[in-house]
Short mmCIF file of C-alpha atoms in Angstrom, two decimals:
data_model
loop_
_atom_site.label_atom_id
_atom_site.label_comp_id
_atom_site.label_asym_id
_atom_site.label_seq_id
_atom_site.Cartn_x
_atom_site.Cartn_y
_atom_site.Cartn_z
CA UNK A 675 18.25 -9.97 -9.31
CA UNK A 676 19.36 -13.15 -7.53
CA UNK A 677 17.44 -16.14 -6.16
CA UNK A 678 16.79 -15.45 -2.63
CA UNK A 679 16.78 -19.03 0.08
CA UNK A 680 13.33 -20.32 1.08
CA UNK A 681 11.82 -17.90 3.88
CA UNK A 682 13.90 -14.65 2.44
CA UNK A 683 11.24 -11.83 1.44
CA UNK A 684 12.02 -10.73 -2.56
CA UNK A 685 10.28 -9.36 -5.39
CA UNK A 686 8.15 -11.56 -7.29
CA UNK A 687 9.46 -12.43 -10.59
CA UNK A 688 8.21 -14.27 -13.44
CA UNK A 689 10.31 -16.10 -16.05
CA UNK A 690 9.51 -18.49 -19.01
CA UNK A 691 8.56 -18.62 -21.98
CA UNK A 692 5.22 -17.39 -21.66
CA UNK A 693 5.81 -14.34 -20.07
CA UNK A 694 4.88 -11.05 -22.68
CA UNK A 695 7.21 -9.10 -24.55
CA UNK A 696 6.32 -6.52 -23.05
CA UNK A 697 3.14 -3.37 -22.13
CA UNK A 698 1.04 -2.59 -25.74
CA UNK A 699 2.84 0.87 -27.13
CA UNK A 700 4.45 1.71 -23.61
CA UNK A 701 8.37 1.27 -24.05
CA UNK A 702 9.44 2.66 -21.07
CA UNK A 703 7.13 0.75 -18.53
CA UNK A 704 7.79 -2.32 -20.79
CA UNK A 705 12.07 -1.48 -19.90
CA UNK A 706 11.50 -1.39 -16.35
CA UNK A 707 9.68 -4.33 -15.92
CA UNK A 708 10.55 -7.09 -18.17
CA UNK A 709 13.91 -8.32 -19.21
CA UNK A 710 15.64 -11.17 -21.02
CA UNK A 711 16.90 -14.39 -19.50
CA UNK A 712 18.06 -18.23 -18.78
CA UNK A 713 16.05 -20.42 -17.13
CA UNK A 714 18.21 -23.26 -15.17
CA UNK A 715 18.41 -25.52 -17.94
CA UNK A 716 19.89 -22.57 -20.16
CA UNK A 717 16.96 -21.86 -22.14
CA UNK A 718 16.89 -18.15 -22.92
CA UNK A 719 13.58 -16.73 -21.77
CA UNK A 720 11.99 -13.14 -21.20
CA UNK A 721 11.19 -12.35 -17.39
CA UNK A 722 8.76 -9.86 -15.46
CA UNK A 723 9.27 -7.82 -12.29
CA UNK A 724 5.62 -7.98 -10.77
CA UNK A 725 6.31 -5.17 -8.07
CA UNK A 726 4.92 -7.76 -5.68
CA UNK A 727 6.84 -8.86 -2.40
CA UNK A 728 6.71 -12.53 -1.53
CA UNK A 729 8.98 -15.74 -0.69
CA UNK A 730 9.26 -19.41 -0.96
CA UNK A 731 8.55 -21.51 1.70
CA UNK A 732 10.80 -24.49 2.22
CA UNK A 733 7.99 -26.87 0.63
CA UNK A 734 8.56 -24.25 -2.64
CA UNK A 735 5.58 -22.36 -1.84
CA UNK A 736 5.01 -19.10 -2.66
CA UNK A 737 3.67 -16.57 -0.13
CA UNK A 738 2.49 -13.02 -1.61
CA UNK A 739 3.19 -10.25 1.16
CA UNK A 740 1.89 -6.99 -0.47
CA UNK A 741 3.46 -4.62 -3.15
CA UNK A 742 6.52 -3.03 -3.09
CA UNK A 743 4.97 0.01 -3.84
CA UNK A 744 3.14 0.14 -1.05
CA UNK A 745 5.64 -0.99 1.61
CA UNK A 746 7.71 2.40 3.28
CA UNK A 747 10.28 2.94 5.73
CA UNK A 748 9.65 4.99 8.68
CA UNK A 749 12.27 5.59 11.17
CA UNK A 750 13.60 2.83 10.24
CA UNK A 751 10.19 0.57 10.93
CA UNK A 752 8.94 -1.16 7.51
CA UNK A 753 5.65 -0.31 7.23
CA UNK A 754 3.05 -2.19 4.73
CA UNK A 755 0.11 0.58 3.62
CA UNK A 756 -2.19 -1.69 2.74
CA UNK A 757 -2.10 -3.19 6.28
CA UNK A 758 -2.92 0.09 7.59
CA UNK A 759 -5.57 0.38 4.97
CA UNK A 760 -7.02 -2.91 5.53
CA UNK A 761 -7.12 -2.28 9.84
CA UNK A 762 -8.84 1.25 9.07
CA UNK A 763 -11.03 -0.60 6.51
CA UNK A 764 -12.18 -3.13 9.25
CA UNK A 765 -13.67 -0.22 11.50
CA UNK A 766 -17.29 -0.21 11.43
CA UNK A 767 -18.66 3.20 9.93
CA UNK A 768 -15.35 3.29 7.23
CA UNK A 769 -16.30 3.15 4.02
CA UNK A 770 -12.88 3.80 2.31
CA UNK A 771 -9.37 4.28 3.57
CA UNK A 772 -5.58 5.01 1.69
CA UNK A 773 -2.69 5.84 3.56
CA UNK A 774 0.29 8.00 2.12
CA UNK A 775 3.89 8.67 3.25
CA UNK A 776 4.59 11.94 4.48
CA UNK A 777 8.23 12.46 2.73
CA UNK A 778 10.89 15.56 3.86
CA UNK A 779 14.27 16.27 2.14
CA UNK A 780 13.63 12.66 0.15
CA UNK A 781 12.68 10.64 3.37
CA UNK A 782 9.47 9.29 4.67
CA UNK A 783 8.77 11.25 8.10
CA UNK A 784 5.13 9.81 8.70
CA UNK A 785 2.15 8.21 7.25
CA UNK A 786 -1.17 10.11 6.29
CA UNK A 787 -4.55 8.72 5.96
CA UNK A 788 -7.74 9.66 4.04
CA UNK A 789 -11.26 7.96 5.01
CA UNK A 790 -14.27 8.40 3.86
CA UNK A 791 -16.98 7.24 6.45
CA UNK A 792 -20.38 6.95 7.33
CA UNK A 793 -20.13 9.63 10.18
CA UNK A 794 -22.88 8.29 12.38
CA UNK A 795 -22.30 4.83 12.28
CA UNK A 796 -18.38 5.29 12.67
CA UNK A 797 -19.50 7.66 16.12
CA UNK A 798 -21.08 4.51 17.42
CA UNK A 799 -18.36 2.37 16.42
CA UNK A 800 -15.85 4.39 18.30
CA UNK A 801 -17.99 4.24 21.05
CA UNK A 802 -18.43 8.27 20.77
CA UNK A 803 -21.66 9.96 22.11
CA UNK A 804 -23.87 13.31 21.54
CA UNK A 805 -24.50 13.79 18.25
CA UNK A 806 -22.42 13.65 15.25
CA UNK A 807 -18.77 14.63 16.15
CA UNK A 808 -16.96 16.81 13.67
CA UNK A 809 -13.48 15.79 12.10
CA UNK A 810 -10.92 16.27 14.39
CA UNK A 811 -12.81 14.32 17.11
CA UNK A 812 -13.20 11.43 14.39
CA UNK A 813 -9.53 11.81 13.50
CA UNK A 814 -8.40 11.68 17.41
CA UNK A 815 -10.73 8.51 17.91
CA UNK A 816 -9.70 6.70 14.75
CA UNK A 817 -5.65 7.29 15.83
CA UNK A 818 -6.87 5.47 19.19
CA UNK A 819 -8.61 2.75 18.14
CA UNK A 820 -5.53 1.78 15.41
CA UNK A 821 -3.19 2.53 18.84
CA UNK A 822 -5.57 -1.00 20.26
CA UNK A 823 -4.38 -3.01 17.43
CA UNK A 824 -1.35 -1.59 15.28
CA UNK A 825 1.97 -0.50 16.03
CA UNK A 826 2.38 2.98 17.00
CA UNK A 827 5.08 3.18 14.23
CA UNK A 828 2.25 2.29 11.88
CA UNK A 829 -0.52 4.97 13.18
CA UNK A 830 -0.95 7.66 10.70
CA UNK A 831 -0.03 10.67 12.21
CA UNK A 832 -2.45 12.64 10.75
CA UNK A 833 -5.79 11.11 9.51
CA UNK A 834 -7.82 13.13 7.32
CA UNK A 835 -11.65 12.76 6.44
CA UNK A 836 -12.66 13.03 3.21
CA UNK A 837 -16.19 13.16 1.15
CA UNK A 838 -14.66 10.94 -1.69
CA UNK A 839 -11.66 9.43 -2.91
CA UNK A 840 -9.50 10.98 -5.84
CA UNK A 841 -9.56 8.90 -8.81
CA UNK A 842 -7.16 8.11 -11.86
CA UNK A 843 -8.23 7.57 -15.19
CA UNK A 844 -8.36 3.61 -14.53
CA UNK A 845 -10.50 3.96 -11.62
CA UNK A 846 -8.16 3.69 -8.94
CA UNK A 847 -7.08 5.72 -5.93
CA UNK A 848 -4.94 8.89 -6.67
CA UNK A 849 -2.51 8.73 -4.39
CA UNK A 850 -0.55 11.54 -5.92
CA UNK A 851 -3.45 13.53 -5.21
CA UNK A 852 -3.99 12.22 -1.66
CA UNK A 853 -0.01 13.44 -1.38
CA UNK A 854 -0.53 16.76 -2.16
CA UNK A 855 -3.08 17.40 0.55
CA UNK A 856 -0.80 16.28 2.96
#
């Protein structure tokens, strides 16, 4: 809840007196994100916890890093999802990618990852030959080619395709879904 020095990664919070009261007839996602208080001068003011990661620069700018929902810990290695989304998104052939933590006895163990690709021209992306190759093939070639540009903290141990992505009600990924497939 403090100020953090330029350079220090934080959550992004808003304050002033323009902020909302709060989410339309949702009291308890209203409570968790926005709270009351001073701005430096003393003015009382209502502020909002965005769930985004970011910090000040010395000039006072603000850099966004990704959400803090989406950033894990993995044997002790911080790990950003989205990054991992964004490198399988990149591959020729993948139309859509999510990546999960893999959690045992309350800890993240490993990453998952879901794609849903255009098998033929992801083959010739990879650089694989005769014919279309079936999923574990895909899966062994996609953990390679992330091995050429990621981490190997941040390769999803297992890498699953999919025909389509789970959706929520608002249209977006289900990654509780995703979860329970493992």
């Amino acid at each position: 809840g403090a100020r953090l020095p330029a350079g220090e990664t934080g959550e992004i919070v808003i304050c002033g007196d323009t902020v909302a009261k709060g989410y339309y007839a949702n009291p308890e996602k209203t409570a968790a994100c926005f709270f009351e208080t001073t701005l430096a001068d003393g003015t009382p003011a209502r502020g909002y916890r965005t769930g985004d990661l970011g910090h000040l620069d010395g000039r006072g700018v603000l850099h966004c890093e990704g959400r803090l929902d989406s950033l894990v810990k993995v044997n002790g290695f911080r790990i950003e999802l989205a990054e991992v989304e964004g490198t399988l998104e990149g591959m020729e052939g993948i139309e859509q990618a999510a990546v999960v933590p893999r959690e045992a006895r309350g800890r993240v163990t490993s990453l998952s990852a879901f794609v849903v690709v255009d098998r033929g021209e992801l083959a010739r992306g990879l650089g694989l030959a005769g014919g279309v190759p079936g999923d574990f093939e895909l899966s062994r070639a996609l953990k390679a080619a992330l091995g050429r540009t990621l981490p190997s903290y941040m390769v999803p141990r297992r890498i699953r395709v999919i025909d389509e992505m789970p959706l929520t009600a608002n249209e977006k990924i289900d990654r509780r879904a995703l979860a329970s497939r493992g």
